Short mmCIF file of N, CA and C in Angstrom, two decimals:
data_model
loop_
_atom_site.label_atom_id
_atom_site.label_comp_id
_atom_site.label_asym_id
_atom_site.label_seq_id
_atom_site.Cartn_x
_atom_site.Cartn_y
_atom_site.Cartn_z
N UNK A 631 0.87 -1.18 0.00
CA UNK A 631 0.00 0.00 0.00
C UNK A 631 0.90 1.22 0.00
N UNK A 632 1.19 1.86 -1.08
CA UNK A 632 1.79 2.90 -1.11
C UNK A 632 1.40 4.39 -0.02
N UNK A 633 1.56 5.13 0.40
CA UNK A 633 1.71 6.43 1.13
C UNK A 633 0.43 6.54 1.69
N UNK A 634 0.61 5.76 2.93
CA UNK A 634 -0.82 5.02 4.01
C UNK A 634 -0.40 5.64 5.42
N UNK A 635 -1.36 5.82 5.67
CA UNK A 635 -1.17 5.97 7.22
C UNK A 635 -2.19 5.68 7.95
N UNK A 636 -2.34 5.21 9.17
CA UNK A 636 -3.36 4.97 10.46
C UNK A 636 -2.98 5.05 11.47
N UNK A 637 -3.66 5.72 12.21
CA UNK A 637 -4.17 6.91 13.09
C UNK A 637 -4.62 6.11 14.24
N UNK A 638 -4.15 6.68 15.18
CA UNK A 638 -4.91 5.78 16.49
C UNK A 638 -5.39 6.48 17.48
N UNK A 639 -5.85 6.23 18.39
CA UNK A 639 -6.10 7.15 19.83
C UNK A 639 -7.07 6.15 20.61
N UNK A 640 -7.48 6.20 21.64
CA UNK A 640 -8.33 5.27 22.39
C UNK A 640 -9.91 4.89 21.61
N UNK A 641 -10.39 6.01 21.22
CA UNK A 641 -12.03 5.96 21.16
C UNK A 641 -12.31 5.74 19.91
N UNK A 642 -11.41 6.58 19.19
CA UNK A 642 -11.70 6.01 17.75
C UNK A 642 -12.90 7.34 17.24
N UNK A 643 -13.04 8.31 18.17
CA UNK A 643 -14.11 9.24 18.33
C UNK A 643 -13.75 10.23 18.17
N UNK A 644 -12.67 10.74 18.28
CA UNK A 644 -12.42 12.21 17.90
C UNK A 644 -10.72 12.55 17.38
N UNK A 645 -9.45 12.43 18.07
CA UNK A 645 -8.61 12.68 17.36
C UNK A 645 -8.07 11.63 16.23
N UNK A 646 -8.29 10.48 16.42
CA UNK A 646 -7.56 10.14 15.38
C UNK A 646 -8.45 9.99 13.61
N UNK A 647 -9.88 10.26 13.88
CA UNK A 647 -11.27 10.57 12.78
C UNK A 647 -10.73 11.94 12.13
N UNK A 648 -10.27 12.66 13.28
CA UNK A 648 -9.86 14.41 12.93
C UNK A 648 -8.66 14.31 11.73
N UNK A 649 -7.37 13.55 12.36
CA UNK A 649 -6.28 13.13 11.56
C UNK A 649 -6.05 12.95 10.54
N UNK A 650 -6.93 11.17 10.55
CA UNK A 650 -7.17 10.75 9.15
C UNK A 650 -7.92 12.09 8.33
N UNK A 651 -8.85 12.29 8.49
CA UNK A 651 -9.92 13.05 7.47
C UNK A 651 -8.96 14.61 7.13
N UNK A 652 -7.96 14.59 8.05
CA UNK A 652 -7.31 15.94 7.86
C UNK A 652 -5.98 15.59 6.72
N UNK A 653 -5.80 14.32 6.73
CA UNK A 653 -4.61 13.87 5.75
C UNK A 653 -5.38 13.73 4.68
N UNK A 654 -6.07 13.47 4.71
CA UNK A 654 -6.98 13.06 3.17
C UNK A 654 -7.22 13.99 2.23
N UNK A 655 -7.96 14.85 3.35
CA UNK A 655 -8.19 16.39 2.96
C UNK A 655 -6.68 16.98 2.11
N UNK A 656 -6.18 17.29 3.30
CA UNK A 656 -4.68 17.94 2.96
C UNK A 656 -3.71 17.57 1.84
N UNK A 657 -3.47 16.35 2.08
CA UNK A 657 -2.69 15.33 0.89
C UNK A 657 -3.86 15.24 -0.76
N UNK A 658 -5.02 15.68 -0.65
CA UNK A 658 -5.45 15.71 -1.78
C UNK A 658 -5.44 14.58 -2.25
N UNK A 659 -5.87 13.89 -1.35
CA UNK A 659 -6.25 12.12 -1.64
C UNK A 659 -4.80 11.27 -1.86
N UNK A 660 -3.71 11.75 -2.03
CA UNK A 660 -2.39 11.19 -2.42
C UNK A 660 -1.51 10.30 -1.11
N UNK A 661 -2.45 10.30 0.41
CA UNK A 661 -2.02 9.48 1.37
C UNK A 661 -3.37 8.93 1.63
N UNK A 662 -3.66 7.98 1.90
CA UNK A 662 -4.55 7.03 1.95
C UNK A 662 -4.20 6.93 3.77
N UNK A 663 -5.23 7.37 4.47
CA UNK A 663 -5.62 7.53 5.68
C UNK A 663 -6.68 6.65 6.55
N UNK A 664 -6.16 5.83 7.58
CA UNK A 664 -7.39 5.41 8.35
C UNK A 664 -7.10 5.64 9.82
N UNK A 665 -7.97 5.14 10.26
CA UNK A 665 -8.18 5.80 11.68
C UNK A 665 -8.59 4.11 12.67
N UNK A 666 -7.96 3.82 13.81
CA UNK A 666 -8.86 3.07 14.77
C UNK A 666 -8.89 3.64 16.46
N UNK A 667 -9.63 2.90 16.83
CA UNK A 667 -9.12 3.22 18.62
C UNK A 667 -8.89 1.60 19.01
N UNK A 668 -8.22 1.91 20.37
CA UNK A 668 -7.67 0.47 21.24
C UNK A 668 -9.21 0.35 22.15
N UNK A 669 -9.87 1.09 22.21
CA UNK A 669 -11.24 1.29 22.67
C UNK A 669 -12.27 1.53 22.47
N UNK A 670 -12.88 1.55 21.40
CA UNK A 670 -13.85 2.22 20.21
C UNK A 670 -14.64 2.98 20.66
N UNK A 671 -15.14 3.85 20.89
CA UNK A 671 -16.47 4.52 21.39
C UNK A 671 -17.69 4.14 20.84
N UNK A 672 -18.84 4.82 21.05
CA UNK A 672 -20.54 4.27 20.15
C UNK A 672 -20.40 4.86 19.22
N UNK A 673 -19.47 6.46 19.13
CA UNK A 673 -20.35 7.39 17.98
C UNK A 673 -19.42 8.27 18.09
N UNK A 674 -18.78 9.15 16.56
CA UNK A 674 -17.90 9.83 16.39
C UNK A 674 -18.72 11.27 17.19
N UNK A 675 -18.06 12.07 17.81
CA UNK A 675 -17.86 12.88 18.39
C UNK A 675 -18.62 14.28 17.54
N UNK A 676 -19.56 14.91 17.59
CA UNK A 676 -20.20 15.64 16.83
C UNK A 676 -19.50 16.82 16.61
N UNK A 677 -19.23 17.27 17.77
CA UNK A 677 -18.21 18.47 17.89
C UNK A 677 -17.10 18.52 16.80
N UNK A 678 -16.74 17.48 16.88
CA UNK A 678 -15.32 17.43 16.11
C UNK A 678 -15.73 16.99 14.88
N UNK A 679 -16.65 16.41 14.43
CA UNK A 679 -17.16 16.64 12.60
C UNK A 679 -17.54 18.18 12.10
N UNK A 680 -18.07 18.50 13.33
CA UNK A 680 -17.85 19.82 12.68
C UNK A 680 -16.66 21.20 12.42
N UNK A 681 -16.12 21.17 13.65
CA UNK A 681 -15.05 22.07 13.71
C UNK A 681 -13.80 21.10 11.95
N UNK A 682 -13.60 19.82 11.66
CA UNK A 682 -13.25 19.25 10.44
C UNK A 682 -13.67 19.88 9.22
N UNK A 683 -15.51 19.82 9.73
CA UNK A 683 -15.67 20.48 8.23
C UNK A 683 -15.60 21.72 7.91
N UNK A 684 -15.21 22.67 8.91
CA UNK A 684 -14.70 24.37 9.09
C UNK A 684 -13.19 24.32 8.33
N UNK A 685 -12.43 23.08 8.33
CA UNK A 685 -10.88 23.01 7.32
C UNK A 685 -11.62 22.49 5.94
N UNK A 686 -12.73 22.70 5.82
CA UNK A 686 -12.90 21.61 4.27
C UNK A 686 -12.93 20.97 4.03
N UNK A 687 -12.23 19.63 5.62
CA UNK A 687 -12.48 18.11 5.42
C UNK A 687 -13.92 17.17 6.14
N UNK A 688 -13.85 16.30 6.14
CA UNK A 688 -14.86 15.83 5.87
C UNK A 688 -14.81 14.22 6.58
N UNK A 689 -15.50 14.83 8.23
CA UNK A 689 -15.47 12.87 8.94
C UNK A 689 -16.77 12.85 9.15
N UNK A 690 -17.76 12.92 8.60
CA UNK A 690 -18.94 12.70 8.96
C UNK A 690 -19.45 11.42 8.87
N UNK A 691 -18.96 10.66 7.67
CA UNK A 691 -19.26 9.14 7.51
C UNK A 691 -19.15 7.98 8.66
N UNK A 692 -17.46 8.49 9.39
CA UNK A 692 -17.00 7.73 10.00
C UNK A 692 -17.56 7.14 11.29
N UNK A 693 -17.12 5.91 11.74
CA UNK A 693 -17.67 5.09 12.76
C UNK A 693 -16.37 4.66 13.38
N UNK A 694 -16.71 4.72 14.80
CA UNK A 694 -15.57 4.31 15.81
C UNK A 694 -15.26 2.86 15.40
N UNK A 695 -14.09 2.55 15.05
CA UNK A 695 -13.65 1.02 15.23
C UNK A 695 -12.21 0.50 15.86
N UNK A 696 -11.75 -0.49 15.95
CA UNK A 696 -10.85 -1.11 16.75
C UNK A 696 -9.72 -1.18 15.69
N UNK A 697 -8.70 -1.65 16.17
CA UNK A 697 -7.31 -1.34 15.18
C UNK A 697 -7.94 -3.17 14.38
N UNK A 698 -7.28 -2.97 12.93
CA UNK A 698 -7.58 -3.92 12.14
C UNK A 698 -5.84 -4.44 12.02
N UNK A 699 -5.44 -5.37 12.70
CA UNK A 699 -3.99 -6.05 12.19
C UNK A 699 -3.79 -6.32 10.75
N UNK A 700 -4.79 -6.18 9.61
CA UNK A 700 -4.44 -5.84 8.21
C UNK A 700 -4.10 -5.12 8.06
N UNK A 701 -4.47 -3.75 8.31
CA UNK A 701 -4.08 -2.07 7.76
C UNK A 701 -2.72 -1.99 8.78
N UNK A 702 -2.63 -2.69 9.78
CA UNK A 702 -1.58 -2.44 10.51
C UNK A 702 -0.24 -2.73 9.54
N UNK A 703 -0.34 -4.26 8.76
CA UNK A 703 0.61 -4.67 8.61
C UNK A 703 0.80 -3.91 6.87
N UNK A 704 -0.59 -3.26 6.63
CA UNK A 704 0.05 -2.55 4.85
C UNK A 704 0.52 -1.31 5.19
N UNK A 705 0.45 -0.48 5.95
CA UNK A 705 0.01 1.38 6.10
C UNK A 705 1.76 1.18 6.50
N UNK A 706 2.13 2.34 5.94
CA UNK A 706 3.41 3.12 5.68
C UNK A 706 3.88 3.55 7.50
N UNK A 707 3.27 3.93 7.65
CA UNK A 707 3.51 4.46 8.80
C UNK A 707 2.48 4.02 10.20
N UNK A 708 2.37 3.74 11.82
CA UNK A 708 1.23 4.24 12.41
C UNK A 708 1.96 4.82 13.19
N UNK A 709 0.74 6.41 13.46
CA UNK A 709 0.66 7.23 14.47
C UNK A 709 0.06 7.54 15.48
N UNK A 710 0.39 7.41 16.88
CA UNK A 710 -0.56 6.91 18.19
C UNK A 710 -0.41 8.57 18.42
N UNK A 711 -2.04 8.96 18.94
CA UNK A 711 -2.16 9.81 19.07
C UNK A 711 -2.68 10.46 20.44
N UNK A 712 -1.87 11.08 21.44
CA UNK A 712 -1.97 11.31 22.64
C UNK A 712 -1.67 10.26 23.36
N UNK A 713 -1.96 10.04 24.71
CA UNK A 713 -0.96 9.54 25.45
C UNK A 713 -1.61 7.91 26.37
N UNK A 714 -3.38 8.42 26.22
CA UNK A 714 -4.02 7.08 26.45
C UNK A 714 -4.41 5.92 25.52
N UNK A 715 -4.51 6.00 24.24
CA UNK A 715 -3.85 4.59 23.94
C UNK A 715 -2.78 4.03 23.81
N UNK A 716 -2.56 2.65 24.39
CA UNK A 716 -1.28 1.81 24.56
C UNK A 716 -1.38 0.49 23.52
N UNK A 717 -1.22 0.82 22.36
CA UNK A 717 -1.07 -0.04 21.55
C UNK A 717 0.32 -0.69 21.34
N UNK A 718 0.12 -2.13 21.28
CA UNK A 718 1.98 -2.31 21.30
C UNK A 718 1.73 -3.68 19.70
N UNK A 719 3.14 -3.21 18.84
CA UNK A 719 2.99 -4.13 17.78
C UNK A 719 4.25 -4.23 18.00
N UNK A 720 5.22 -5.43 16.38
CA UNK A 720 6.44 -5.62 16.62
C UNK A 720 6.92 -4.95 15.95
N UNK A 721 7.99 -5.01 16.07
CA UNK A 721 9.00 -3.91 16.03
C UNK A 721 9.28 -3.62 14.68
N UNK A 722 8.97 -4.50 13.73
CA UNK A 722 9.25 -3.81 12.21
C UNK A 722 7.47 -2.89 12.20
N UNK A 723 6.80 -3.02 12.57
CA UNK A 723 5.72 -1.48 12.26
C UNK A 723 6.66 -0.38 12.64
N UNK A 724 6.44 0.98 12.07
CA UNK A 724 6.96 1.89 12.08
C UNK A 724 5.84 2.43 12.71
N UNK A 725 6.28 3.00 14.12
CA UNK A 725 5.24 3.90 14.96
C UNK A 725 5.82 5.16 15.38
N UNK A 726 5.03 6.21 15.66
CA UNK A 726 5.48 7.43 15.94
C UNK A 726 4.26 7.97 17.12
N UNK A 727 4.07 8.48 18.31
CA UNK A 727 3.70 8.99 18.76
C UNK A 727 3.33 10.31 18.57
N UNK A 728 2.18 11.31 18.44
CA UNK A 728 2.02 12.66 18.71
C UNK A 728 1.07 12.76 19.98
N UNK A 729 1.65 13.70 21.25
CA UNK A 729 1.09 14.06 21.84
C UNK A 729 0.30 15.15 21.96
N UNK A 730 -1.06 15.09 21.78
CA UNK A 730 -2.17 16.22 21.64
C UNK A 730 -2.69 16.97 22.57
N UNK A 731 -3.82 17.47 22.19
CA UNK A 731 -4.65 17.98 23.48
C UNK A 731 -6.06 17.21 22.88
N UNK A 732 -7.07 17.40 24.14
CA UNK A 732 -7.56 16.02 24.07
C UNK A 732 -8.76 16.72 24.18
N UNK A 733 -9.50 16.37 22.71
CA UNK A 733 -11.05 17.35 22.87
C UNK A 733 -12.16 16.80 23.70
N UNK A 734 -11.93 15.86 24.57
CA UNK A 734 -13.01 15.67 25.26
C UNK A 734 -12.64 16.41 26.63
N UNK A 735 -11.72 16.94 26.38
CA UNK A 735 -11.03 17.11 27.82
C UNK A 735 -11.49 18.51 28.33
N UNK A 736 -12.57 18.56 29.38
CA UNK A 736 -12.84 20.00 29.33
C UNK A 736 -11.68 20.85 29.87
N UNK A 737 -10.58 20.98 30.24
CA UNK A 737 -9.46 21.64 30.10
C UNK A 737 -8.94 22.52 29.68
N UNK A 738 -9.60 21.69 27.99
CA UNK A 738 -8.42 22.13 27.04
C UNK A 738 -9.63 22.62 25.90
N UNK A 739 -9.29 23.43 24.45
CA UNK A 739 -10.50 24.17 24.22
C UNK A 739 -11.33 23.56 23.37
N UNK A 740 -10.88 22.06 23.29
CA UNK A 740 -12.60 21.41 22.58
C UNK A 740 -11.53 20.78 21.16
N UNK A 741 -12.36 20.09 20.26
CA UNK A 741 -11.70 19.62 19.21
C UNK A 741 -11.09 20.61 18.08
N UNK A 742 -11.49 22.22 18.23
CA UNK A 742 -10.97 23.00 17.27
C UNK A 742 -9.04 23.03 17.96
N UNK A 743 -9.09 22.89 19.05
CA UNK A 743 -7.47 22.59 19.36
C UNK A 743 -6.66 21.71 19.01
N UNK A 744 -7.61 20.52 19.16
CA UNK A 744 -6.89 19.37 18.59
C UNK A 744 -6.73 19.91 17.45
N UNK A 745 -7.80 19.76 16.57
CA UNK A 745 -7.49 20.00 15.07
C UNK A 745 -6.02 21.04 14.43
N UNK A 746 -5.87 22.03 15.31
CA UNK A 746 -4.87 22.95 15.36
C UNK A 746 -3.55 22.16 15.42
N UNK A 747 -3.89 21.12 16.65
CA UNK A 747 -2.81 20.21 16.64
C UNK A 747 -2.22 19.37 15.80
N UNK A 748 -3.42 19.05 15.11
CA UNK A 748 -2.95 17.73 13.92
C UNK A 748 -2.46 18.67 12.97
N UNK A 749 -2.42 19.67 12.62
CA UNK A 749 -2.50 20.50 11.30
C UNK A 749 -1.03 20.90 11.23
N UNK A 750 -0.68 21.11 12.85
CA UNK A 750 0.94 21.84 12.65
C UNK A 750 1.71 20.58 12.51
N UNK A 751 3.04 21.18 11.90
CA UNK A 751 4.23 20.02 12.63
C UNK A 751 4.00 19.55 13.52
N UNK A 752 3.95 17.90 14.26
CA UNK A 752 3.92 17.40 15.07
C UNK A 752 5.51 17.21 15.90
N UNK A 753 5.48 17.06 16.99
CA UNK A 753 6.71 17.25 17.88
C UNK A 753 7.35 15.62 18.13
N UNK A 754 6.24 15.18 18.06
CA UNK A 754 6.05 13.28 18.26
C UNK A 754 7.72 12.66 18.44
N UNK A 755 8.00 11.98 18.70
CA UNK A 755 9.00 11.12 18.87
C UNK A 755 8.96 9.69 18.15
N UNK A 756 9.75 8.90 17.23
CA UNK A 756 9.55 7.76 16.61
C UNK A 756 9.69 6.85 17.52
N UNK A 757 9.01 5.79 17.56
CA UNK A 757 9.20 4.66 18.83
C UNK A 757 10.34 3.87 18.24
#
């Protein structure tokens, strides 16, 4: 699978739906993007389909699901996103961590931050 990536985070509900749909968007279809959680949630995160479709992209379709060990073993790259999922594969996957801010997190200012987050350079560290 040429210039793939998947996206992870616990819920499968808001940052890593944001990600994917923001690479897709961005890359102009030329990276082939998916998304799972280590935890799935019921239902993508409403908030954050919308503040997505304020960049032009587009997760409205999507549905929370669990990591698929197929896409694991084709996708170019995976990127674990924030700090509560603990996904562990072997050591030839190529993984990279980005640590976010976390739109469910009332804290922090909702999924238009995240999104801010996915958009810049990421700081991430390669595992």
């Amino acid at each position: 699978m040429g210039n793939s990536v998947l996206f992870i985070c616990s819920r499968n509900a808001g940052k890593s739906q944001m990600a994917a749909a923001l690479m897709e968007h961005f890359s102009d279809g030329k990276i082939t993007a998916y998304s799972a959680g280590t935890n799935p949630g019921g239902g993508i995160n409403p908030e954050s389909v919308q503040v997505i479709a304020e960049t032009g992209a587009d997760m409205s379709a999507g549905t929370p699901k669990a990591i698929d060990p197929q896409v694991v073993a084709t996708v170019d790259r995976v990127v674990i996103l924030g700090s509560e999922a603990q996904p562990t594969f072997d050591s030839s996957v190529r993984t990279e961590r980005w640590i976010l801010s976390e739109p469910s997190d009332e804290a922090t200012p909702g999924p238009s931050g995240c999104a801010g987050s996915v958009t810049r350079s990421p700081s991430g560290s390669a595992r």
